[in-house]
Coordinates of C-alpha atoms and ligand atoms in Angstrom, one line a residue:
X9 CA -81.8 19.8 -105.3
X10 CA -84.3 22.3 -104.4
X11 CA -84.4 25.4 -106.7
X12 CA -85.6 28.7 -104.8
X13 CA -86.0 32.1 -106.3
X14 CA -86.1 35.2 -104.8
X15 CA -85.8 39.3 -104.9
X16 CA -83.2 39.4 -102.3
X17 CA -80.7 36.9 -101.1
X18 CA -78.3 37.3 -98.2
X19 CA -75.4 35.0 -97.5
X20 CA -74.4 35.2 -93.9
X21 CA -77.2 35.5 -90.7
X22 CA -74.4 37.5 -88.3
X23 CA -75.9 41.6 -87.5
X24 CA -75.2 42.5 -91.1
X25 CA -77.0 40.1 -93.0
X26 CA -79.3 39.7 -90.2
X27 CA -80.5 43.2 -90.0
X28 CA -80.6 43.6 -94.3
X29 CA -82.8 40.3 -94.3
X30 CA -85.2 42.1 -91.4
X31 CA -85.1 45.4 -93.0
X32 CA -85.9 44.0 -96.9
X33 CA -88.8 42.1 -95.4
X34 CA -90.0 44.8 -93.6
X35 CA -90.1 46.7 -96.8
X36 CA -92.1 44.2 -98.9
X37 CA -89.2 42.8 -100.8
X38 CA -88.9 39.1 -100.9
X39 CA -86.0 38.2 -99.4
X40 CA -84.0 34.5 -98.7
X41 CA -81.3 34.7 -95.4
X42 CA -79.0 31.3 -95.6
X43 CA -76.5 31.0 -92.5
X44 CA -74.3 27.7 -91.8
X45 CA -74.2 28.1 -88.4
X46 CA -76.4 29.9 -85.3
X47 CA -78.4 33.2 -86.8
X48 CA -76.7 36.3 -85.4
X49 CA -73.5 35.2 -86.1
X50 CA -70.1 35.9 -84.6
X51 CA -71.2 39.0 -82.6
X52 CA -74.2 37.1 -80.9
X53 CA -73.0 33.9 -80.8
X54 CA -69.0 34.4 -80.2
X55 CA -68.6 37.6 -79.8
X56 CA -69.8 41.2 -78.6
X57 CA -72.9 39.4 -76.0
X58 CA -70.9 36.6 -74.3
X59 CA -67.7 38.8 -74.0
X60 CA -69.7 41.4 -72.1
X61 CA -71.2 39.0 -70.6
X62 CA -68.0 37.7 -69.2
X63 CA -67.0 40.8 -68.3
X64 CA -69.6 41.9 -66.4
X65 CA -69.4 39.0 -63.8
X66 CA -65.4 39.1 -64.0
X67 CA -66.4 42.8 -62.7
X68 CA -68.7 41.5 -60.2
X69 CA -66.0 38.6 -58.6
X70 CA -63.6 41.4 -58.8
X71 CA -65.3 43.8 -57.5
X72 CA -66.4 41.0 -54.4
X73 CA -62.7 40.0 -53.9
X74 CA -61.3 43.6 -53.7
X75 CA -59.0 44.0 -50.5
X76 CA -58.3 47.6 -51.6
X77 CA -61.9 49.2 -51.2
X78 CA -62.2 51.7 -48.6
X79 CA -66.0 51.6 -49.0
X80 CA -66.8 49.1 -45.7
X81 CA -67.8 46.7 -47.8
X82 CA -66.5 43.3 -47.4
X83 CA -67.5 39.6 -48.5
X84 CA -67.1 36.4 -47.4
X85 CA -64.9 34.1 -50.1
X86 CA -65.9 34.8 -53.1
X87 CA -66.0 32.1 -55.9
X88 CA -67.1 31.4 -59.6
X89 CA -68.5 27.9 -61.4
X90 CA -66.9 28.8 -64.9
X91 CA -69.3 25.8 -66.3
X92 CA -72.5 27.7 -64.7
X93 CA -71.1 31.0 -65.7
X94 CA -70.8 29.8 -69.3
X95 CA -74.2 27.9 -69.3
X96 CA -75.6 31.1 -68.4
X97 CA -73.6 33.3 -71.1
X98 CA -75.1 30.9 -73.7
X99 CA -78.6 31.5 -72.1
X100 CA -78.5 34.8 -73.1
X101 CA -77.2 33.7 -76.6
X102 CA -80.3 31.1 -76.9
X103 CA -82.7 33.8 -75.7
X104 CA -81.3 36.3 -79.1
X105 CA -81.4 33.6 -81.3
X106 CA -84.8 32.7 -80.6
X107 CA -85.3 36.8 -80.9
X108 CA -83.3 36.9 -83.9
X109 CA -85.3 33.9 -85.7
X110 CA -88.7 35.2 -84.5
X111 CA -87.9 38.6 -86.0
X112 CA -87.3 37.1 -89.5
X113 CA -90.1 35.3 -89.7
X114 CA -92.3 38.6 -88.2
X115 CA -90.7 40.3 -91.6
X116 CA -91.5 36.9 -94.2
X117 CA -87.9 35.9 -94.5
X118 CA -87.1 32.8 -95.6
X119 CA -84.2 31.4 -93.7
X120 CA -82.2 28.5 -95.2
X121 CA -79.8 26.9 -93.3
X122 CA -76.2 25.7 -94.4
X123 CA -73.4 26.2 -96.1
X124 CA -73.7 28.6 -99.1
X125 CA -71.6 28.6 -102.5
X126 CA -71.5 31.0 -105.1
X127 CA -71.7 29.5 -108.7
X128 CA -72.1 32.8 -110.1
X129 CA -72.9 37.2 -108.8
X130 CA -77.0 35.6 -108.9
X131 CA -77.1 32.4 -107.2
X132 CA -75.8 30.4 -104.8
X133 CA -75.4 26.3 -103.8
X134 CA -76.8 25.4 -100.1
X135 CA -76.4 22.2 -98.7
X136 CA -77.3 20.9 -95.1
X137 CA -76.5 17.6 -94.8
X138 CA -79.0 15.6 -97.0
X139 CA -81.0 18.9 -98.0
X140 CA -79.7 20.9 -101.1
X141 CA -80.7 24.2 -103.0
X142 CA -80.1 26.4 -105.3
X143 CA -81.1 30.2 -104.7
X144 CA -81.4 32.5 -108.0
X145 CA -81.7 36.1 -106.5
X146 CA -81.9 39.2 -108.4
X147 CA -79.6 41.2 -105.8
X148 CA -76.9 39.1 -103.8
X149 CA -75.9 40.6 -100.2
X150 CA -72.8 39.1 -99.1
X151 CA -72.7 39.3 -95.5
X152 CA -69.7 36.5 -94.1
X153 CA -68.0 38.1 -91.4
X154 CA -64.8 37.4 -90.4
X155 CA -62.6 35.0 -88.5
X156 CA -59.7 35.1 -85.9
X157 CA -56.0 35.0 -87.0
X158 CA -54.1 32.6 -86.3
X159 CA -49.7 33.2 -85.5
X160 CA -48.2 31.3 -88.5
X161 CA -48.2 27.4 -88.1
X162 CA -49.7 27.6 -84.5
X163 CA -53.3 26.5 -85.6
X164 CA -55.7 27.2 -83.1
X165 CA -56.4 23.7 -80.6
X166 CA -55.6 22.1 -77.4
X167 CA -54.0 25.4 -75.2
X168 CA -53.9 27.8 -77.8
X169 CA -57.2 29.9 -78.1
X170 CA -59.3 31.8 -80.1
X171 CA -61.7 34.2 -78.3
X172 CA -64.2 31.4 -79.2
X173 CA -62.5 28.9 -77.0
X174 CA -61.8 31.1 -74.6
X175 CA -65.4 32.2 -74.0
X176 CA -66.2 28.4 -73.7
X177 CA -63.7 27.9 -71.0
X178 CA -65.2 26.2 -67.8
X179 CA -61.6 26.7 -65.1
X180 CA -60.0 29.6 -65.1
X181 CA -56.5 29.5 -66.2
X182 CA -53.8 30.0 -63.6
X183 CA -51.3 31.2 -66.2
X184 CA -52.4 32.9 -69.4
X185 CA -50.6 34.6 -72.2
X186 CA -52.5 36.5 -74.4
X187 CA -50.8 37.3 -78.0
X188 CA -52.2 40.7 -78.9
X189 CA -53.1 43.8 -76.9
X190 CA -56.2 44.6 -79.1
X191 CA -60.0 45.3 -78.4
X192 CA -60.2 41.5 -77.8
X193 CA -57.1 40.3 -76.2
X194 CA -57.7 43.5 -73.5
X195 CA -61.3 42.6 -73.0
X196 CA -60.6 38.7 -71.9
X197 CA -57.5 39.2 -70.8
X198 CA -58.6 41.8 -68.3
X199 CA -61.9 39.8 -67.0
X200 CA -59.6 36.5 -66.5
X201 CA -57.3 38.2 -64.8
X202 CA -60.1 39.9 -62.4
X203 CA -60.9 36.0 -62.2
X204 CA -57.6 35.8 -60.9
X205 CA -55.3 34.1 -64.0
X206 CA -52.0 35.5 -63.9
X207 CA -52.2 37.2 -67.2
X208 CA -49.4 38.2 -69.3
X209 CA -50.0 40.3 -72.5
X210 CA -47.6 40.5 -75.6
X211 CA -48.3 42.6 -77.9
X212 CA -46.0 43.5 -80.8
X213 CA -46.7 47.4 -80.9
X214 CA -44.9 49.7 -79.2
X215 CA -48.1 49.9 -76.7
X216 CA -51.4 48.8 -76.4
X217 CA -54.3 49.6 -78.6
X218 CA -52.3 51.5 -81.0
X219 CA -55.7 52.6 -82.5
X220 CA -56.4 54.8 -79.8
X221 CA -53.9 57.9 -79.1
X222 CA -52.0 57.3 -75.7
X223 CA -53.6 59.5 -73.1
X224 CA -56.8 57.0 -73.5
X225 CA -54.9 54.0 -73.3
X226 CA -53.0 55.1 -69.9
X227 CA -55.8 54.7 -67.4
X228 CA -56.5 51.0 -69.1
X229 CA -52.3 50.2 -68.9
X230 CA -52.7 51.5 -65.4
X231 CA -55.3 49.8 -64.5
X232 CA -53.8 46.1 -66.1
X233 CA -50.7 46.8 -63.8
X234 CA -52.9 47.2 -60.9
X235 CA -54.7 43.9 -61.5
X236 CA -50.9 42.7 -62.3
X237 CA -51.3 42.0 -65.5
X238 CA -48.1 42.0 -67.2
X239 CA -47.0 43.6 -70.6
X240 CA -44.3 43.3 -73.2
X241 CA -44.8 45.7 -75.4
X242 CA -42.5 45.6 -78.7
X243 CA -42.2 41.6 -78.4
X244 CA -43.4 39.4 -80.9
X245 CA -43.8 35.5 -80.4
X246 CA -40.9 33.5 -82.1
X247 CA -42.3 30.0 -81.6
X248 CA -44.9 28.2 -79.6
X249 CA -44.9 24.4 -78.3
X250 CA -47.8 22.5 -76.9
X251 CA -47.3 20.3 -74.4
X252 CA -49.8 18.3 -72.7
X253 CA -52.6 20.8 -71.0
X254 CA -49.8 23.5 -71.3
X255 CA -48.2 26.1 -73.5
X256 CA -44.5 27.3 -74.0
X257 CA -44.0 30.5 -75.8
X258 CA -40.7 31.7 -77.3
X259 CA -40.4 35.8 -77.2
X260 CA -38.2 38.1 -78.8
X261 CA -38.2 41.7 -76.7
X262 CA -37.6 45.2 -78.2
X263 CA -33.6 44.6 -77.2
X264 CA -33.2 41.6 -79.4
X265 CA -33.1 39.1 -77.1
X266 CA -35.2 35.8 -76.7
X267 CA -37.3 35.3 -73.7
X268 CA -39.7 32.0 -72.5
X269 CA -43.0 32.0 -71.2
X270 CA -45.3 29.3 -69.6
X271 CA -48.9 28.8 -69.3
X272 CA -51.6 27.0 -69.6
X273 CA -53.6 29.2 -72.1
X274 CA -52.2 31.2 -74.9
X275 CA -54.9 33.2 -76.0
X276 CA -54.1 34.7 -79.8
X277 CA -55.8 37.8 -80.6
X278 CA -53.9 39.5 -83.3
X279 CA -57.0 40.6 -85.5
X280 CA -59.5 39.1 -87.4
X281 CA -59.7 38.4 -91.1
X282 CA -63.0 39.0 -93.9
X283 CA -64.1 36.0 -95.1
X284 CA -64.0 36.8 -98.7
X285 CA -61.7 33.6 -100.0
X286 CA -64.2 30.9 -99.5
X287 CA -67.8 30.3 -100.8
X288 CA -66.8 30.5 -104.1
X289 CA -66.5 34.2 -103.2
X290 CA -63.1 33.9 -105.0
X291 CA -63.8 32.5 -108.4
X292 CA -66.5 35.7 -108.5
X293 CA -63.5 37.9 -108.9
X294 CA -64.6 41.1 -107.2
X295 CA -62.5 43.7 -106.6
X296 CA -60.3 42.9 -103.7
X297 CA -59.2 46.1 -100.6
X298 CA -56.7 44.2 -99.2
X299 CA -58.2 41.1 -98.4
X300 CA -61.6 42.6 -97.9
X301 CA -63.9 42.8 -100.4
X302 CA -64.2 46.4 -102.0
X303 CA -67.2 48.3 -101.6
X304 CA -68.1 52.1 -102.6
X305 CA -70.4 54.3 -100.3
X306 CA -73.5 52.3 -101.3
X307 CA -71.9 49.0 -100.2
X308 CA -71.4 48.0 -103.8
X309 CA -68.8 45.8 -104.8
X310 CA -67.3 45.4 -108.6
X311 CA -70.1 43.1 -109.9
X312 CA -73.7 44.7 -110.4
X313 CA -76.2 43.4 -108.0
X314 CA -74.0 42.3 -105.5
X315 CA -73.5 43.9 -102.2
X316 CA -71.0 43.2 -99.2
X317 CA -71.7 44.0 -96.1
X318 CA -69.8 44.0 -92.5
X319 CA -66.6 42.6 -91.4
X320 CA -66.0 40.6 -95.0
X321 CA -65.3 44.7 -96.0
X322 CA -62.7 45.2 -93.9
X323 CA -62.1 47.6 -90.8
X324 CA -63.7 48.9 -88.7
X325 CA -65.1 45.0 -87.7
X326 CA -67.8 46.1 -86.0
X327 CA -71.2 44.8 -85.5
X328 CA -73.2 48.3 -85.3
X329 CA -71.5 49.3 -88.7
X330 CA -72.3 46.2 -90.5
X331 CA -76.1 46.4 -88.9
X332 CA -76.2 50.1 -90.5
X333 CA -74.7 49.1 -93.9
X334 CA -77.5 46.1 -93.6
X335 CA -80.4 48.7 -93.0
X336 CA -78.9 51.0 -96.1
X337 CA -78.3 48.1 -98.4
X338 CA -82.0 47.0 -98.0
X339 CA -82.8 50.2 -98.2
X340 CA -81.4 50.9 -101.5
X341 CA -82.9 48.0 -103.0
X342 CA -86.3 48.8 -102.3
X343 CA -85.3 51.7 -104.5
X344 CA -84.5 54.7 -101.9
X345 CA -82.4 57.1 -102.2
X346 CA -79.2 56.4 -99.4
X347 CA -75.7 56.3 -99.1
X348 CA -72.9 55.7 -96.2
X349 CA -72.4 59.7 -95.0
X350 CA -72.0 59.1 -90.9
X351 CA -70.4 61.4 -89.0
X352 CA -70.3 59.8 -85.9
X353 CA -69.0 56.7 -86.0
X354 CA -68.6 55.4 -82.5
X355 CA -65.8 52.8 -81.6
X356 CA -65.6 51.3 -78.1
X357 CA -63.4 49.3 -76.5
X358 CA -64.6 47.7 -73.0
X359 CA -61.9 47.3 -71.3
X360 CA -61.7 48.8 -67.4
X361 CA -62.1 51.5 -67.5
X362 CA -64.0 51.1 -70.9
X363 CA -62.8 54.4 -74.0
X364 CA -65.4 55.7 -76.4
X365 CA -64.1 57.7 -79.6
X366 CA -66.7 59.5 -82.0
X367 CA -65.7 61.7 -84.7
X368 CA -62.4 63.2 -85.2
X369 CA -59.3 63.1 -83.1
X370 CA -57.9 66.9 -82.7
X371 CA -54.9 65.1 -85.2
X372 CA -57.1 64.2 -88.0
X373 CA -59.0 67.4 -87.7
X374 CA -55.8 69.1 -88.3
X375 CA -54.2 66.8 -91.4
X376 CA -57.7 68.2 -92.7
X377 CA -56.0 72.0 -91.8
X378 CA -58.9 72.8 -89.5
X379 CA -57.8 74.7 -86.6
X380 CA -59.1 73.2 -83.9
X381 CA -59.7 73.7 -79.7
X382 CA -59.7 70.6 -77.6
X383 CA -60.9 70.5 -73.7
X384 CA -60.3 68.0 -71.4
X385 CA -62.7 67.2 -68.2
X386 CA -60.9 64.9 -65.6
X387 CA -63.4 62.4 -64.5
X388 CA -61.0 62.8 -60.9
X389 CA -63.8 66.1 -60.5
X390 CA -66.7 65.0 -61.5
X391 CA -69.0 63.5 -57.8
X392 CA -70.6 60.4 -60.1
X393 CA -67.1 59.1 -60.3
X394 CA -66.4 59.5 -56.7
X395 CA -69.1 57.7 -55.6
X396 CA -68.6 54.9 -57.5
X397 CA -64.4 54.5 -56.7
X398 CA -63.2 54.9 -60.4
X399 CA -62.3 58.4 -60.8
X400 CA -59.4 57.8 -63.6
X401 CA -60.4 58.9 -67.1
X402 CA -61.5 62.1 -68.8
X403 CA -63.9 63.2 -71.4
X404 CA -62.5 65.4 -74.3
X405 CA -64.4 67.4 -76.5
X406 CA -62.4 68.6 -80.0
X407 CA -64.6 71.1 -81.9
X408 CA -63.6 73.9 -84.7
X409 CA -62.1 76.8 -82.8
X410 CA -63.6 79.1 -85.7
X411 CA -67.3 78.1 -84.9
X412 CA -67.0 75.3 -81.9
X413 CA -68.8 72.9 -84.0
X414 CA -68.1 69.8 -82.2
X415 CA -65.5 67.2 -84.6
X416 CA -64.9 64.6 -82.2
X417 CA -65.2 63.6 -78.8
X418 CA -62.8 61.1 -76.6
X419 CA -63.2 59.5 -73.4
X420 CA -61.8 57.1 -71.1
X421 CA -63.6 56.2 -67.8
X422 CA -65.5 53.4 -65.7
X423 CA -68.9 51.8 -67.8
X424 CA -68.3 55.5 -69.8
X425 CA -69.6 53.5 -73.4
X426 CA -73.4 54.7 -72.1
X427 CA -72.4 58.0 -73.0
X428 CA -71.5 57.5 -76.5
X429 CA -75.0 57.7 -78.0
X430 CA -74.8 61.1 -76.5
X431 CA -71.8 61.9 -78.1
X432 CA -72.7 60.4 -81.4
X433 CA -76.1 62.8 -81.3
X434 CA -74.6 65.7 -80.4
X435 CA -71.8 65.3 -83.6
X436 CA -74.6 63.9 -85.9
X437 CA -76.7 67.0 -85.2
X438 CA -74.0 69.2 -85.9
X439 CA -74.0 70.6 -82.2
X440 CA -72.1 73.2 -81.1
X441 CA -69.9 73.2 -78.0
X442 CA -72.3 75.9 -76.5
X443 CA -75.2 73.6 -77.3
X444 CA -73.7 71.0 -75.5
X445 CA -72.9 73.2 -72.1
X446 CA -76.1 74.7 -72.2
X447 CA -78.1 72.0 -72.1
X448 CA -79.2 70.6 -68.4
X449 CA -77.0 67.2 -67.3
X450 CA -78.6 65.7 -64.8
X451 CA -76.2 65.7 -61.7
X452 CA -74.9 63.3 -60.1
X453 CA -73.7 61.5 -63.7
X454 CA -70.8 61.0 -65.8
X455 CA -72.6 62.6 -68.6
X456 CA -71.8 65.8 -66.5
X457 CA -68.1 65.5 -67.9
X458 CA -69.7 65.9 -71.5
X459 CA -70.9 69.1 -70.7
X460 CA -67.5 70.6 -68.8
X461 CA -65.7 69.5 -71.5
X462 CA -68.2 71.6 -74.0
X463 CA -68.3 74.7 -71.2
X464 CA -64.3 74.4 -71.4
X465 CA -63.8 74.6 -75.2
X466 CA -65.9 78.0 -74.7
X467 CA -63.4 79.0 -71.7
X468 CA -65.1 78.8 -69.0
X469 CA -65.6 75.2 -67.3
X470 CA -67.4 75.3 -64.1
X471 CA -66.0 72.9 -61.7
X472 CA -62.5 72.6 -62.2
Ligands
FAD27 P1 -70.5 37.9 -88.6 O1 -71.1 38.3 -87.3 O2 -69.2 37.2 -88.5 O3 -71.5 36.9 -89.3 C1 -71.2 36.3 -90.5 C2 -72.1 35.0 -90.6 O4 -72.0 34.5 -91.9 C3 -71.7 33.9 -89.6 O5 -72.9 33.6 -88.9 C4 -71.3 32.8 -90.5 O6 -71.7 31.5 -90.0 C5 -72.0 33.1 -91.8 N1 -71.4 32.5 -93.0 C6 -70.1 32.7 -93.4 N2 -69.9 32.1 -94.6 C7 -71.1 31.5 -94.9 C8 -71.5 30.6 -96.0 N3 -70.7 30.3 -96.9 N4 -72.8 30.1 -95.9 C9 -73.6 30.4 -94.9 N5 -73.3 31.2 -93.9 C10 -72.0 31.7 -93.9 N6 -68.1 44.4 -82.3 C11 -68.7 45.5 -81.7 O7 -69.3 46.4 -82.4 N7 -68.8 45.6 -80.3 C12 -68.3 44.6 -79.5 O8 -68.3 44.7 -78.3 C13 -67.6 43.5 -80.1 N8 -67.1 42.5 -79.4 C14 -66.5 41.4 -80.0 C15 -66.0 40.5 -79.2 C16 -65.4 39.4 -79.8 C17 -64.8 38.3 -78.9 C18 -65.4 39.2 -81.2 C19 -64.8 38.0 -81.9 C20 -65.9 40.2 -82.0 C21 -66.5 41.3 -81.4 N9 -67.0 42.4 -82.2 C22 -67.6 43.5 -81.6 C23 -67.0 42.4 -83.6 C24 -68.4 41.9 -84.2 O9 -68.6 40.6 -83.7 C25 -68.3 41.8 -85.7 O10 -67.9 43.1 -86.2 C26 -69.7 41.5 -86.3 O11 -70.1 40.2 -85.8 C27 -69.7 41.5 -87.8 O12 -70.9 41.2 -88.3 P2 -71.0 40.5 -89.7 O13 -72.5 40.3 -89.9 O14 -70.3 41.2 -90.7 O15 -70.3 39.1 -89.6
NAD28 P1 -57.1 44.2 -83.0 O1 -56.7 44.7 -84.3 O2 -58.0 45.0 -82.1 O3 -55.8 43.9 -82.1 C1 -54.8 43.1 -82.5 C2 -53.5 43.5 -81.8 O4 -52.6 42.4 -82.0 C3 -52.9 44.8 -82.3 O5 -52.6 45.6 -81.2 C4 -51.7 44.3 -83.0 O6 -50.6 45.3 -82.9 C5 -51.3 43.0 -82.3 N1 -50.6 42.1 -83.1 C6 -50.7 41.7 -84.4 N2 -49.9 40.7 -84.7 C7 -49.2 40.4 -83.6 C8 -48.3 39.4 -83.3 N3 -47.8 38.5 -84.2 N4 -47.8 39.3 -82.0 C9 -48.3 40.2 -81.0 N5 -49.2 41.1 -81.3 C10 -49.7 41.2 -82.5 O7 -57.7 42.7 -83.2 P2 -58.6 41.8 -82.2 O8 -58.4 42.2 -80.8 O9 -58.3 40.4 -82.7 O10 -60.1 42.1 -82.7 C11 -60.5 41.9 -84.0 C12 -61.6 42.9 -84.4 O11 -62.7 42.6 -83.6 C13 -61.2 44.3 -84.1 O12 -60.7 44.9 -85.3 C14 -62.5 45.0 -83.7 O13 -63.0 45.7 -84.8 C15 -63.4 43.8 -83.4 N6 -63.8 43.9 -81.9 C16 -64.4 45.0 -81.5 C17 -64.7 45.0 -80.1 C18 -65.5 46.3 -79.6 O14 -66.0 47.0 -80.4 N7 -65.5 46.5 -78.4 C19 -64.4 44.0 -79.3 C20 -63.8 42.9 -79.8 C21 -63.4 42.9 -81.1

């Protein structure tokens, strides 16, 4: 056993503990990163690259096999080698890791590899198959991530997937049933089914991603029924049976009654849970949100010295908050002055057509009692759209009617997540909607919508 001290010791290599380990090394502090698995964890390696990934090629297949296009275009048969497909998806991976790995070293980080367990708030056990050590650190950021849900007694093997099997798939499915119309079940599920599985969603909500309010979802349930996805809303799964390749799921619909379904993938997607009960994470006994582990606006948790980070904190799982709460926590250890106050926190989900939120929804503006003006901007006016065939969505701008200080802004539309670092400026900065309209989009763009959405809070949109 190896003993290893150090100023700074992160546990987990996903983009929380990733980017804290970069950003303490950049500032001076000498800092140990140990990961079990491939650094850049679940969003590099399982996650946020190869889905889009996926999706951009289920786009392009689709996009090649479209019969409905009144553009002139057409192809000859288009098909897809799922093995070469994935070997190139896991290209890109290799290329970020090796990006990843050089970056730590470029900021003096010591990475340790394997499997890390806390004896106490201070240091932790590693062991890699013959190789041991244990890492005394004077802070402790626990960065662990997260890891898919399983339905009750249905582990996931053979047909029934996690998105990490599913990513690795080499045939597309003919038949597939994904189990929860979320951000992940909508993003696979749509790009198999522009693959051409027959997909069939179930999702146990009265409608599909609940977190967003129902005008955004309507252009992505729209567009699902045109790519004939099917969707049973209200239904939960009753039981599932494997047999051989295939997959036999019993359904129970909003009426009460019991309904079958076959395939031969059942995709489960029904949220994701912090890792927070293993490593030795429990016998710490830090305060517990849920099954998270509880952190205040510095990304402290109960015990002095130790930080948590990411998706083991709960909601929102997303990798560009636990890369910001990474570059604060290192922050605050090299003894600056910083604590969580965003304002713009984007979510996106990329489905087709892909919807951005950033700020407040007009609702949560007004449980705050701010009186509030919302406009709308149908992307079905706006030229960009036209040209490029997807005109369903809109961009919606909610701002303070008092002032027109911008709270929020929603949209829904085709590739639309490039315009959310717009969005997340303009509310950051504390814009205005007149700043927004008067400042020059370029034309022909989406970002166009932006701005009619700003004019129209002030009354007076131009082109509708
Ligand atoms: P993780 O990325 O999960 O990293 C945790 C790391 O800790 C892992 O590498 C793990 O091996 C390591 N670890 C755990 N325990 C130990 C231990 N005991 N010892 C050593 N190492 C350990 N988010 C977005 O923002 N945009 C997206 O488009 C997006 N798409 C997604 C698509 C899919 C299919 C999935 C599954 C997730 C997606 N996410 C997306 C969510 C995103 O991946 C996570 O929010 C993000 O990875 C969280 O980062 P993290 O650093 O907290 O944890
Ligand atoms: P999710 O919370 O987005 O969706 C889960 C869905 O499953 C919900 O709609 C829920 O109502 C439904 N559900 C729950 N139990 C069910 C059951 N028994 N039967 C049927 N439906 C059920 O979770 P996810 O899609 O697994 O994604 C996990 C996390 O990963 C998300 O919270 C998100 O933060 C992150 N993620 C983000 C992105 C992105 O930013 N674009 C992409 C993928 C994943």
């Amino acid at each position: 056993m190896k003993d290893l001290t150090c100023r700074v010791l992160v546990v987990g290599g996903g983009p929380g503990g990733y980017v804290c380990a970069i950003r303490a090394g950049q500032l001076g502090l000498d800092t140990v990163l140990v990961e079990r698995a491939a650094l850049g964890g679940t969003c590099l390696n399982v996650g946020c690259i190869p889905s889009k990934a996926l999706i951009h090629t289920a786009e392009q297949f689709h996009a090649a096999t479209d019969t409905a296009s009144e553009t002139g275009l057409s192809f000859g048969k288009a098909t897809v080698d799922m093995g070469r497909n994935v070997a190139w998806r896991r290209s890109i991976v290799d290329r970020l890791n090796r990006g990843v790995a050089g970056l730590l070293k470029k900021a003096k980080v010591r990475v340790v590899t394997g499997e890390a367990r806390f004896l106490d708030g201070k240091t932790v056990e590693v062991t890699d198959g013959s190789s041991s050590y244990r890492i005394n650190a004077d802070d402790v950021v626990i960065a662990t991530g997260s890891d898919p849900v399983s339905l009750p007694d249905v582990p996931f093997d053979g047909p029934v997937l996690s998105s990490t099997e599913a990513l690795s798939l080499t045939e597309v499915p003919d038949r597939l049933v994904v189990v929860g119309g979320g951000y992940i079940g909508l993003e696979l599920g749509t790009a198999f089914a522009k693959f051409g599985a027959k997909v069939t969603v179930v999702e146990a909500g009265d409608r599909l991603l609940p977190q967003y309010d129902s005008a955004l979802t309507k252009p992505v349930a729209d567009r699902l029924k045109s790519l004939s996805v099917t969707v049973h809303t209200g239904t939960t799964v009753v039981s599932v049976s494997k047999t051989g390749g295939a997959v036999t799921l019993q359904l129970r619909t909003p009426d009460g009654t019991e309904r079958t379904l076959e395939a031969e993938k059942a995709l489960v997607t029904i949220g994701r849970r912090p890792n927070a009960g293993s490593a030795g994470l429990s016998e710490l006994g830090l305060d517990m949100a849920g099954p998270a582990i509880a952190i205040d606006d510095r990304c402290r948790t109960s015990m002095r010295g130790v930080y948590a980070i990411g998706d083991v904190t709960g909601e929102p799982m997303l990798a560009h908050r636990a890369m910001a709460q990474g570059a604060m926590v290192a922050d605050l250890l090299a003894g600056k002055k910083r604590k969580w106050d965003v304002r713009a926190f984007p979510a996106i989900c990329f489905t087709d057509p892909e919807i951005v939120q950033v700020g407040q929804t007009a609702e949560e503006a007004k449980q705050q009692g701010i009186e509030v003006k919302v406009s709308e901007f149908p992307l079905a006016a706006n030229g960009r759209a036209m040209t490029r065939e997807r005109t369903d969505g809109f961009v919606r701008v909610v701002a303070e009617k008092a002032t027109g200080v911008l709270l929020g802004i929603q949209a829904v539309g085709t590739e639309i997540s490039e315009l959310s670092a717009a969005f997340s400026i303009a509310l950051e900065m504390g814009a205005r909607a007149e700043d927004v309209a008067a400042t020059i989009h370029a034309h022909p763009t989406q970002g166009e919508g932006f701005q009619e959405a700003a004019l129209g809070v002030m009354g007076h949109a131009l082109h509708i």
